[in-house]
PDB file of C-alpha atoms and ligand atoms in Angstrom:
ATOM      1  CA  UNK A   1      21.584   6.989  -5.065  1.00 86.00           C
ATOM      2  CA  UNK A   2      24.869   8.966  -4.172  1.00 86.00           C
ATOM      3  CA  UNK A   3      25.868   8.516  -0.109  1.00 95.00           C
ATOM      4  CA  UNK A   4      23.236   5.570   0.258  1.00 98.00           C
ATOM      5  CA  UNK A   5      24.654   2.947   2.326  1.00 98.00           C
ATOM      6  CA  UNK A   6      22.603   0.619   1.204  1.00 98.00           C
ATOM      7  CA  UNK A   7      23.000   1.571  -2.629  1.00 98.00           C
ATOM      8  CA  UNK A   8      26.593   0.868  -2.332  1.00 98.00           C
ATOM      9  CA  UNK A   9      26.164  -2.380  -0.519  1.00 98.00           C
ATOM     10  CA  UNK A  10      24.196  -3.574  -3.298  1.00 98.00           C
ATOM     11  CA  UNK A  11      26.397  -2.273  -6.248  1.00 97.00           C
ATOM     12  CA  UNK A  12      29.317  -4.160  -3.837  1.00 97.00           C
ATOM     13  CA  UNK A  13      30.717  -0.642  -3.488  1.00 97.00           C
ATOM     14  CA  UNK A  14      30.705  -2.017   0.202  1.00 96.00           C
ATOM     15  CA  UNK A  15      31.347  -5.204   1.570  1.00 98.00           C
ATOM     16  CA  UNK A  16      28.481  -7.208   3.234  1.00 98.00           C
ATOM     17  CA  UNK A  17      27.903 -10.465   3.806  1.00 98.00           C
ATOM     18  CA  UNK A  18      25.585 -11.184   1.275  1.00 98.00           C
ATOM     19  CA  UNK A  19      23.303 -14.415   1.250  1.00 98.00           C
ATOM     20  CA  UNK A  20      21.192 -13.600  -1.619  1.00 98.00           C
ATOM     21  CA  UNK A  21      21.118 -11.980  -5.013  1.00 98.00           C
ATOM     22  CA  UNK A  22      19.104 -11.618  -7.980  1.00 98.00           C
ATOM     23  CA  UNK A  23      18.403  -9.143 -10.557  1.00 98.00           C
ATOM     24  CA  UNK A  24      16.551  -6.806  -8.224  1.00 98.00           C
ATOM     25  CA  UNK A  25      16.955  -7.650  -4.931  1.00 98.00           C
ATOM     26  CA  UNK A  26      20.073  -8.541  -2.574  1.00 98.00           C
ATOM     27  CA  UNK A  27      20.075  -9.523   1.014  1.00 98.00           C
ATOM     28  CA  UNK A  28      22.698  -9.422   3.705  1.00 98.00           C
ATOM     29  CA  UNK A  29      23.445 -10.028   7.146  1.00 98.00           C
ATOM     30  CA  UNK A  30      23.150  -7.204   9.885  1.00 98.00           C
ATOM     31  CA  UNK A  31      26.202  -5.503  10.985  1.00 98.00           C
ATOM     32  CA  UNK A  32      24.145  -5.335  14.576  1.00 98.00           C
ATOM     33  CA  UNK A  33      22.447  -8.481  14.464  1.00 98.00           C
ATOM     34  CA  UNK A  34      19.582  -8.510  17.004  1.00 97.00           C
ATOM     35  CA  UNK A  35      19.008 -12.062  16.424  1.00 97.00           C
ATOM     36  CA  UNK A  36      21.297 -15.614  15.693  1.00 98.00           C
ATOM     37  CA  UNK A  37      19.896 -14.656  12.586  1.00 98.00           C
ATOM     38  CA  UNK A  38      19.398 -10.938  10.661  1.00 98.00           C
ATOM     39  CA  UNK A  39      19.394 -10.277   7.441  1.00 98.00           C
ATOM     40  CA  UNK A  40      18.751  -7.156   5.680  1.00 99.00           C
ATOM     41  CA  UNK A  41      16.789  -7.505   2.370  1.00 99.00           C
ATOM     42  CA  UNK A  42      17.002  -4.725   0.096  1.00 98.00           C
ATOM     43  CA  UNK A  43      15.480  -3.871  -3.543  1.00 98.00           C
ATOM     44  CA  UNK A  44      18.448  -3.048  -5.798  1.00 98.00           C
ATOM     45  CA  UNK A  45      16.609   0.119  -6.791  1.00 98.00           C
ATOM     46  CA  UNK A  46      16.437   2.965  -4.359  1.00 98.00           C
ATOM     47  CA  UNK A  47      13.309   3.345  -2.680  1.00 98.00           C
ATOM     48  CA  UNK A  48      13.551   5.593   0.740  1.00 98.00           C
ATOM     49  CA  UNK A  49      10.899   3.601   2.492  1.00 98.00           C
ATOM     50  CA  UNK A  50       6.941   1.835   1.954  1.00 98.00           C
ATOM     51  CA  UNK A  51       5.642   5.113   1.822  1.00 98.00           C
ATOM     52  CA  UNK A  52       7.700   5.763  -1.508  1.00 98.00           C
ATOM     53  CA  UNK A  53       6.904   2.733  -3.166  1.00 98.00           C
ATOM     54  CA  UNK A  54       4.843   3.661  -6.539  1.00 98.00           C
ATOM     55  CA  UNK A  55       2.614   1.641  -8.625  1.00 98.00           C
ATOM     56  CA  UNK A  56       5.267  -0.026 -10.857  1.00 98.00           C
ATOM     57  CA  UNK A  57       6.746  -1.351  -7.573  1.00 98.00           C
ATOM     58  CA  UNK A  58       4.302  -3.722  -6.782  1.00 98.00           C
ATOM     59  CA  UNK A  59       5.785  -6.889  -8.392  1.00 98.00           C
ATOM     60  CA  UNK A  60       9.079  -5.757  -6.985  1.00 98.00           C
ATOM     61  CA  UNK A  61       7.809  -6.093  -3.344  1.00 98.00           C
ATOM     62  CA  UNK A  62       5.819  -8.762  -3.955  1.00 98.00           C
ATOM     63  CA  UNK A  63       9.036 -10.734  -5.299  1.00 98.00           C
ATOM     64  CA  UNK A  64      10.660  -9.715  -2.140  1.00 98.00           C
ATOM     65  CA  UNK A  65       7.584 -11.024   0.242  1.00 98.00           C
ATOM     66  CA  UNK A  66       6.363 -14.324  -1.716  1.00 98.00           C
ATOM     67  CA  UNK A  67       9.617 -15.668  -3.258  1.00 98.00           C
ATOM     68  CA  UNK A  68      12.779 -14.177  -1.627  1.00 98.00           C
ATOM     69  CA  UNK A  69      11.670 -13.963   2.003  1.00 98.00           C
ATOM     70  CA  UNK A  70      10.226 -17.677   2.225  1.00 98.00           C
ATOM     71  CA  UNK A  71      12.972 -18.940   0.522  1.00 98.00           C
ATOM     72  CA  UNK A  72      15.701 -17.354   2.545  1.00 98.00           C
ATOM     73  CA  UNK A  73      13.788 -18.459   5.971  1.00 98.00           C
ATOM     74  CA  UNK A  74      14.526 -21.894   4.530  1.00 98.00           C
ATOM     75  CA  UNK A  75      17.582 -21.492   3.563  1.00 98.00           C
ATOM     76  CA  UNK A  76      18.619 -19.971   7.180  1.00 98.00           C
ATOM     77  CA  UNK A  77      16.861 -22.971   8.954  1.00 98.00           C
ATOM     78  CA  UNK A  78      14.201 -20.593  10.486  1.00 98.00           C
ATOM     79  CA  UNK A  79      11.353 -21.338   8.881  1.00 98.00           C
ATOM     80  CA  UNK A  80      10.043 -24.000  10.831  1.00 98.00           C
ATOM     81  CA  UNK A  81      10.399 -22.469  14.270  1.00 98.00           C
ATOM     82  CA  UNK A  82       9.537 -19.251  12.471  1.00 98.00           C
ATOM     83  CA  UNK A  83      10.631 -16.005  12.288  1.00 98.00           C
ATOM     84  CA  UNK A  84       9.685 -12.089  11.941  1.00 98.00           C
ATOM     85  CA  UNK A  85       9.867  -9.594   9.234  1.00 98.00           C
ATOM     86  CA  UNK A  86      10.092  -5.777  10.281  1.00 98.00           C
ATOM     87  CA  UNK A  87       9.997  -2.937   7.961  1.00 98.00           C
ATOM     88  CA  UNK A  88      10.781   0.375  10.172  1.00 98.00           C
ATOM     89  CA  UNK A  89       9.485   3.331   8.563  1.00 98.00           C
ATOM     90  CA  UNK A  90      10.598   6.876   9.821  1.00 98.00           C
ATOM     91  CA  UNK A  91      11.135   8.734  12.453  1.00 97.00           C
ATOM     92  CA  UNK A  92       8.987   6.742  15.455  1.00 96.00           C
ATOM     93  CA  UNK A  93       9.185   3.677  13.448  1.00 97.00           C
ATOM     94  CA  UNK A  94      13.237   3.953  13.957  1.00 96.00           C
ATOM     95  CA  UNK A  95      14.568   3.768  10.602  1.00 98.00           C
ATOM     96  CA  UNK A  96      17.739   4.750  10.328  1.00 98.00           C
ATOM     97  CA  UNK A  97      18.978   3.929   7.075  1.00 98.00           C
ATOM     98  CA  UNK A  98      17.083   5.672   4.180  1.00 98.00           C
ATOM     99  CA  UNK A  99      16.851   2.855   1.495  1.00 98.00           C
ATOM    100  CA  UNK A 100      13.154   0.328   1.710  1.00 98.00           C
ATOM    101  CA  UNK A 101      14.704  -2.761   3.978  1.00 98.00           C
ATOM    102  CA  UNK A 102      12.862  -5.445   5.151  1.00 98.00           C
ATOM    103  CA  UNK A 103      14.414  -7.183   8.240  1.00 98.00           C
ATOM    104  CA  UNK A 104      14.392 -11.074   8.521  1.00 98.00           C
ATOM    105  CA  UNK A 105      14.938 -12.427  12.479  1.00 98.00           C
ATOM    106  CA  UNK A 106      15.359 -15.231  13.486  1.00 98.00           C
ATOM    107  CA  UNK A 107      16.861 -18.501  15.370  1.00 98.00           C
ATOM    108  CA  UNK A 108      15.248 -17.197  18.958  1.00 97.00           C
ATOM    109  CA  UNK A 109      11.993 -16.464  20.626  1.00 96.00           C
ATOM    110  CA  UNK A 110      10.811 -12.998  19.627  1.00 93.00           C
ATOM    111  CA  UNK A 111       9.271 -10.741  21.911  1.00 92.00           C
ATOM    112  CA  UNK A 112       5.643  -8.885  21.467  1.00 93.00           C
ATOM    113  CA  UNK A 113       4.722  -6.086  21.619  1.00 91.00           C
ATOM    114  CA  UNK A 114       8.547  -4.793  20.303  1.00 83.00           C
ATOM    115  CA  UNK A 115      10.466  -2.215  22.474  1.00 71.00           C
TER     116      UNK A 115
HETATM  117  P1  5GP B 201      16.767   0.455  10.460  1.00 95.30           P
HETATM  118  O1  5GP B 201      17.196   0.939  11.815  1.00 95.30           O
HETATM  119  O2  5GP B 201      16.853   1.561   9.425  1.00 95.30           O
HETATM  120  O3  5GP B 201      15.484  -0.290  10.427  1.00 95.30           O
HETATM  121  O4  5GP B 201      17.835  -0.651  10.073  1.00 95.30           O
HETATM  122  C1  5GP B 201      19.081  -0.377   9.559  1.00 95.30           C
HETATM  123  C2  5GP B 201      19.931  -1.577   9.861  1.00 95.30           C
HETATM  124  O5  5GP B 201      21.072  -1.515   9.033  1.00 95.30           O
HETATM  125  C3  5GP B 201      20.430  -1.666  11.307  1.00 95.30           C
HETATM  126  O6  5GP B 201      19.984  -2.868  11.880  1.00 95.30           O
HETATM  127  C4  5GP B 201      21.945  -1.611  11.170  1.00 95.30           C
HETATM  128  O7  5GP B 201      22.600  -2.480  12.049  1.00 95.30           O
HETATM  129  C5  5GP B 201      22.169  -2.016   9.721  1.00 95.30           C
HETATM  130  N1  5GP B 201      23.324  -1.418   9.089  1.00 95.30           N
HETATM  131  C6  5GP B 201      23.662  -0.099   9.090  1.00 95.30           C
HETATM  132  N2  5GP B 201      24.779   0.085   8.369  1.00 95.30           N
HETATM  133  C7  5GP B 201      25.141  -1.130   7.885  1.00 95.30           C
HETATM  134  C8  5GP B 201      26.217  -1.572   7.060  1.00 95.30           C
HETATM  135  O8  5GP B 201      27.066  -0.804   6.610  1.00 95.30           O
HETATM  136  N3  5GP B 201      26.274  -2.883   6.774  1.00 95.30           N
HETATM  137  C9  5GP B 201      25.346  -3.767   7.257  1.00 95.30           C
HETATM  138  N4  5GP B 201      25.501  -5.058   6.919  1.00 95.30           N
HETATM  139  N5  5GP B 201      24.308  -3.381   8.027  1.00 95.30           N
HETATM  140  C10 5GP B 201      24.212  -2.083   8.340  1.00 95.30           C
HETATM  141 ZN1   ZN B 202      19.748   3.537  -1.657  1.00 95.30          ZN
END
């Protein structure tokens, strides 16, 4: 989608340090990391957030939750100690960028409940 941020950084109209890449989905690290290690994974296609996923999205998130996220936990060394995935979803859930993201944290002890 024109002016998505996120769009651009996965047609590599923007740089990002990317550390994975498929047909669909691509996943870089954080300009802000919050963590030794956060990573931003993104569905190729635009989708603004969960609550505009449709029925033909379902394998699409499900490739992002079962395959790409366990993988890349391994591949970042966090999956042992373990890590958290966030989703922010509007306004109170404090998503800024537009485009369905899934967080990925890691590599320190996370706090509960979140700020
Ligand atoms: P949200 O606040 O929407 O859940 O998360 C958006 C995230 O995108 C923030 O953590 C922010 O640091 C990150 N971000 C915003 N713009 C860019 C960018 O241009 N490149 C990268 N790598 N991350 C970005
Ligand atoms: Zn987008």
């Amino acid at each position: 989608m024109a002016d998505c941020i996120f769009c651009k950084i996965a047609q590599k109209e923007i740089p990002s340090k990317l550390v994975y890449e498929d047909d669909t989905v691509v996943a870089f690290r954080d300009l802000e990391p919050q963590a030794p290690q956060h990573v931003l994974v993104i569905p190729k296609k635009h989708v603004e957030s969960l609550l505009a996923l449709e029925e033909e999205d379902k394998a699409l998130v499900s490739h992002i939750l079962v395959d790409v996220i366990p993988q890349l936990a391994q591949k970042l060394g966090i999956a042992e100690k373990g890590f958290r995935v966030v989703a922010n979803t509007g306004e109170e859930g404090g998503q800024t960028v537009k485009h369905l993201h899934f967080h990925l944290l890691g590599g320190r002890s996370m706090q509960w409940p979140p700020g």
